[in-house]
Coordinates of C-alpha atoms and ligand atoms in Angstrom, one line a residue:
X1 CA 14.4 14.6 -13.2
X2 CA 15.9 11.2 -13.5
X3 CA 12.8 9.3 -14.0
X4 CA 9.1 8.9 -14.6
X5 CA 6.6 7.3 -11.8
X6 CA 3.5 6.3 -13.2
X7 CA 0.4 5.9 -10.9
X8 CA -3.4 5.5 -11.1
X9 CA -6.0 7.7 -9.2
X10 CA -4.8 8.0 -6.0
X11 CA -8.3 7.5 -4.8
X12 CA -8.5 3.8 -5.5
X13 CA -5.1 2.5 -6.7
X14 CA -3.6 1.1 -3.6
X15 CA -1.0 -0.3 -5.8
X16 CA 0.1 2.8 -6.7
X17 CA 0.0 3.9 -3.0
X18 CA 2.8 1.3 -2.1
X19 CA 4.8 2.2 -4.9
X20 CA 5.0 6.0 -4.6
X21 CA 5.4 6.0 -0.9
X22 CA 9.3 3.6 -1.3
X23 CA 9.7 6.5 -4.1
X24 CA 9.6 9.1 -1.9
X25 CA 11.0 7.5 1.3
X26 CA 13.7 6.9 -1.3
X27 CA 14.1 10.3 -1.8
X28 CA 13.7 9.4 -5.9
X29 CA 14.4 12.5 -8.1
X30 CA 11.4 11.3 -10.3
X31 CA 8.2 13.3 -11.9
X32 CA 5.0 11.5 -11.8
X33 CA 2.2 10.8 -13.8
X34 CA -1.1 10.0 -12.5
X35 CA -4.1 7.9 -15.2
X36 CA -7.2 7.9 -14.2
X37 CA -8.1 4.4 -13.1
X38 CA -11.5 2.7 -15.4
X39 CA -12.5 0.4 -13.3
X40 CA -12.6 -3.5 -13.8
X41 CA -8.3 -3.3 -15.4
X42 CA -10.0 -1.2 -18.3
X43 CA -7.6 1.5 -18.4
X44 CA -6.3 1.2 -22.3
X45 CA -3.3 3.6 -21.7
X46 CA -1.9 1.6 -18.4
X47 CA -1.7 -1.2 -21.0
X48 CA -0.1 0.7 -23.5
X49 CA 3.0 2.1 -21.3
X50 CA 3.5 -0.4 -18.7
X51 CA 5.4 -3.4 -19.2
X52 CA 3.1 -5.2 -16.9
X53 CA 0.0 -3.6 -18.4
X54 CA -0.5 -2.3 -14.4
X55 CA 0.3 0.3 -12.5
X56 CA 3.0 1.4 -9.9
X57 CA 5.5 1.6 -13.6
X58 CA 8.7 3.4 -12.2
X59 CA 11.3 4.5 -14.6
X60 CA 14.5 5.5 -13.0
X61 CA 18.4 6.2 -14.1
X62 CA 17.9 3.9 -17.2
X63 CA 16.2 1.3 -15.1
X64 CA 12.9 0.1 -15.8
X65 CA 11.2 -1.2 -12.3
X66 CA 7.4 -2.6 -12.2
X67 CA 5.4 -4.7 -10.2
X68 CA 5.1 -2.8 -6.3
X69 CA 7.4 -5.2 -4.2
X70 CA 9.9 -4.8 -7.0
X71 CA 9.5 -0.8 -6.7
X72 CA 10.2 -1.5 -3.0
X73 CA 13.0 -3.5 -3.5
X74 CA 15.0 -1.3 -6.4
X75 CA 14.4 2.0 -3.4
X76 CA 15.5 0.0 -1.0
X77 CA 19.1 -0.4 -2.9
X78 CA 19.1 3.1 -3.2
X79 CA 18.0 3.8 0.4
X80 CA 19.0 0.8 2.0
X81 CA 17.7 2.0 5.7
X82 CA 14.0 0.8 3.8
X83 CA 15.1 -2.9 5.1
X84 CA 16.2 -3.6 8.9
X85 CA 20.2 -3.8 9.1
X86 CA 20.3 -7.1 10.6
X87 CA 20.1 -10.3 8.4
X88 CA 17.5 -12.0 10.4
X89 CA 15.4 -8.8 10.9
X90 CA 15.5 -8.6 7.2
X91 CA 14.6 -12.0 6.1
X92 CA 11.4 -11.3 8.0
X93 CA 10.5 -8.4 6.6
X94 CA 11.3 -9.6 3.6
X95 CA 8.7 -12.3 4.3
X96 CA 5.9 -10.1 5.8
X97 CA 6.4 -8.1 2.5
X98 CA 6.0 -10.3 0.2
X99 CA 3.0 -11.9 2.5
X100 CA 0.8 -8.5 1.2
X101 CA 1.9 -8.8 -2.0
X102 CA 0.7 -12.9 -2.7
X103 CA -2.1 -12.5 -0.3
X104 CA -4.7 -11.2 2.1
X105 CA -6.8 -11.4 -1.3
X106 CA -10.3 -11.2 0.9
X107 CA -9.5 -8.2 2.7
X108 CA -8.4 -6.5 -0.4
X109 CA -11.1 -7.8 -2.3
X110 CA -14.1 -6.9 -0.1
X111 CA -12.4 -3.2 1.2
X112 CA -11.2 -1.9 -1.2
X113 CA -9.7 1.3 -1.2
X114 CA -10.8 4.5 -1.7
X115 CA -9.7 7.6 0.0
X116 CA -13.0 9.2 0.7
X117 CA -14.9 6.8 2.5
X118 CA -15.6 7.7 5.8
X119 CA -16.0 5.1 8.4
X120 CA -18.5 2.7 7.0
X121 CA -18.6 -0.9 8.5
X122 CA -18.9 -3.8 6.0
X123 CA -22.6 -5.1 5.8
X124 CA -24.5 -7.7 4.1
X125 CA -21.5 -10.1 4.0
X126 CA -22.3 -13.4 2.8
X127 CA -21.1 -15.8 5.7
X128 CA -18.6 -17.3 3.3
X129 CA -16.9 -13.7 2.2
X130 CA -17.1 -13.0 6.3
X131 CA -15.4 -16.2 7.4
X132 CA -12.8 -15.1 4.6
X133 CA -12.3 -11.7 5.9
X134 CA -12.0 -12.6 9.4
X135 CA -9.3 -14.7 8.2
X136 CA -7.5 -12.4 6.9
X137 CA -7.9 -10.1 10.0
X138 CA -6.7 -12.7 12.2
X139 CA -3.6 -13.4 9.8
X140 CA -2.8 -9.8 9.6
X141 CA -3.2 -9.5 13.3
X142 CA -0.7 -11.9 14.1
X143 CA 1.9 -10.8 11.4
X144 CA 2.0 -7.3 12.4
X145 CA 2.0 -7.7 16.0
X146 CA 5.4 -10.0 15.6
X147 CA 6.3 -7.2 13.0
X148 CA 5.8 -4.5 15.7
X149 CA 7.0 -6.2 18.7
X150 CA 10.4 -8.0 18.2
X151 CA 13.1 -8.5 20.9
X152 CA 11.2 -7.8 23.0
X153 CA 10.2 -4.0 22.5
X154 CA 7.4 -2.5 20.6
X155 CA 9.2 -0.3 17.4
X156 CA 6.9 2.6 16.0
X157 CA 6.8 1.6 12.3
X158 CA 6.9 -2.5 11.4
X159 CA 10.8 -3.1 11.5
X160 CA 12.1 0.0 13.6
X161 CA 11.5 3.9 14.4
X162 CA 11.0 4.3 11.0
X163 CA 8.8 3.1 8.0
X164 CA 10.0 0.9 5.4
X165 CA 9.1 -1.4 2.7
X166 CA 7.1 -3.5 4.6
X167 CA 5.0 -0.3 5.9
X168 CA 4.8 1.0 2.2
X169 CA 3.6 -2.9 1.1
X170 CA 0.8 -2.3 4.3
X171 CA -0.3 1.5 4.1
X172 CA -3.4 0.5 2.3
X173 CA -4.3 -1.4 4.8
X174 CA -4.0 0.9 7.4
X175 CA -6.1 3.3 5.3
X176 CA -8.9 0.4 5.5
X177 CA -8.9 -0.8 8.9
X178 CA -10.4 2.7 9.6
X179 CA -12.9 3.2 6.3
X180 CA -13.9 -0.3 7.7
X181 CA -14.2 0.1 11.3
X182 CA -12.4 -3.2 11.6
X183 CA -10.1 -1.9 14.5
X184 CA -11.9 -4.2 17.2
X185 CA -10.1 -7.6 15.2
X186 CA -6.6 -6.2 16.2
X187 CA -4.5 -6.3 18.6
X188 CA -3.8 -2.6 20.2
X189 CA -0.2 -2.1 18.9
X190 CA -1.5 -3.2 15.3
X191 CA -4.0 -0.5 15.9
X192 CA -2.0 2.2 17.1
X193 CA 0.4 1.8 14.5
X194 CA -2.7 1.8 11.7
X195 CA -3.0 5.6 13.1
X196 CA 0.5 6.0 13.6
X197 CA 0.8 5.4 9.9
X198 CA -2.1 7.2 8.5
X199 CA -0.7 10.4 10.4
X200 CA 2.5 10.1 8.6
X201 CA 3.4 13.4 6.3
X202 CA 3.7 11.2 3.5
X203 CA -0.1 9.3 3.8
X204 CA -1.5 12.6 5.0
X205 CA 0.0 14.4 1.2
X206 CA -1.5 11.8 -0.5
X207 CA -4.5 11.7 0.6
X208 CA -4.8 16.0 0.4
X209 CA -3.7 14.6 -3.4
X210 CA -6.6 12.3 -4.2
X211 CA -9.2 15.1 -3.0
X212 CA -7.8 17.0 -6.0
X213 CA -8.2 14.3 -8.6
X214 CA -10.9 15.9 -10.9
X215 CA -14.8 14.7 -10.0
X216 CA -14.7 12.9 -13.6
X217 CA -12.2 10.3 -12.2
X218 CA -14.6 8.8 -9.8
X219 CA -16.2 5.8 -10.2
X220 CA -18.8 5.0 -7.9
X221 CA -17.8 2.7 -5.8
X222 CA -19.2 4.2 -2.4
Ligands
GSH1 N1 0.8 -7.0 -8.6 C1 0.7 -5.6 -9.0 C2 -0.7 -5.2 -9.0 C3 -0.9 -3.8 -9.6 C4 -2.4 -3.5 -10.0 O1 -3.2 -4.4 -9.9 N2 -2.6 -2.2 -10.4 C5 -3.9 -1.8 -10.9 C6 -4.3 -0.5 -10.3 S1 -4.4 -0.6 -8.5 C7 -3.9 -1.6 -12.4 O2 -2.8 -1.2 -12.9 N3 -4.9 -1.9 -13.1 C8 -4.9 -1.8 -14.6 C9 -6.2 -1.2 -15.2 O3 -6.9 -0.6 -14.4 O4 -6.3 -1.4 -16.3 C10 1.7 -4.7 -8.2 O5 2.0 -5.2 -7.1 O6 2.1 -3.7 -8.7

């Protein structure tokens, strides 16, 4: 192994999620560690061995990689087909990338992940938190619609027939527009490629992963 990838629960870190997927689309010959998330950025031993004190920490051929985008980035040197070929193409996905990373705060704030919800619509929203999220929705709408439907065709994944790292910087987001049931504030192709995405190998391994995490790791959220 050429590296160390260190993770929190699968369950709830969608941080984590990002990170690991650009690893493995990166075909990265790295072993991984997973710590048990604590809830509230109380997790003493993330702190101790990440530069960052957070989680995705990726380790690699004497390179040491954290924050997720940057994770996406460094795989995408090594697999460069994680950006579009084109420059233009690749200055937007740069963009919508980066767009997850500095934002969408609402939707991440009031859905936030865990693997084992089951479809559970939001309630009790205060009107301020709603108008928030249903900005966000709209946002997101609108990004990934021009994501999916450039030059006039609609591409599977966000920049072609395949995912990359603006698909990795959105699979939690995918995952929640289902726990949610917030499908009805997108447009179709965003939609269909939320399921398109979730069906992937790669999202389908790690969720059959987080069901394996032990019952001690949980923390209550739902
Ligand atoms: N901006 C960071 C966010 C990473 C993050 O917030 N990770 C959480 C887990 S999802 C974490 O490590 N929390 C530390 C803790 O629980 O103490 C990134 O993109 O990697």
């Amino acid at each position: 192994m050429a590296g160390l990838l260190l993770l929190g629960s699968r369950r709830y870190s969608s941080w984590s999620l990002r990170g690991w997927l650009a690893v493995r689309l990166a075909g990265l010959d790295v072993s991984e560690e997973v710590i048990p998330l604590k809830g509230n950025g109380q997790t003493v031993e993330i702190h101790q061995r990440s530069p960052n004190r957070l989680v995705p920490y990726l380790e690699h051929d004497r390179a040491q990689i954290w924050e997720s985008l940057a994770i996406c980035a460094y795989c995408a040197e090594i697999e460069p087909a994680l950006w579009p070929q084109d420059r233009v193409s690749r200055a937007h996905a740069w963009s919508v990338s980066a767009q997850m990373h500095a934002g969408f705060r609402a939707l991440r704030q009031l859905c936030p992940m865990d693997m084992e919800r089951q479809l559970q619509p939001l309630q009790g929203l205060s009107s301020e938190n709603e108008e928030a999220l249903n900005n966000d929705l709209s946002l997101l709408g609108f990004t990934l619609e021009k994501a999916l439907t450039r030059q006039g065709k609609v591409t599977s994944f966000l920049f072609g027939e395949a995912p990359g790292v603006a698909d990795c910087m959105y699979a939690p987001i995918a995952l929640r527009i289902a726990q949610y049931g917030l499908e009805p504030f997108l447009p179709p192709e965003v939609v269909a490629w939320c399921q398109r995405w979730r069906d992937h190998a790669l999202m389908r391994l790690w969720q059959e992963l987080s069901y394996k995490e032990p019952a001690a790791w949980r923390l209550g959220y739902t």
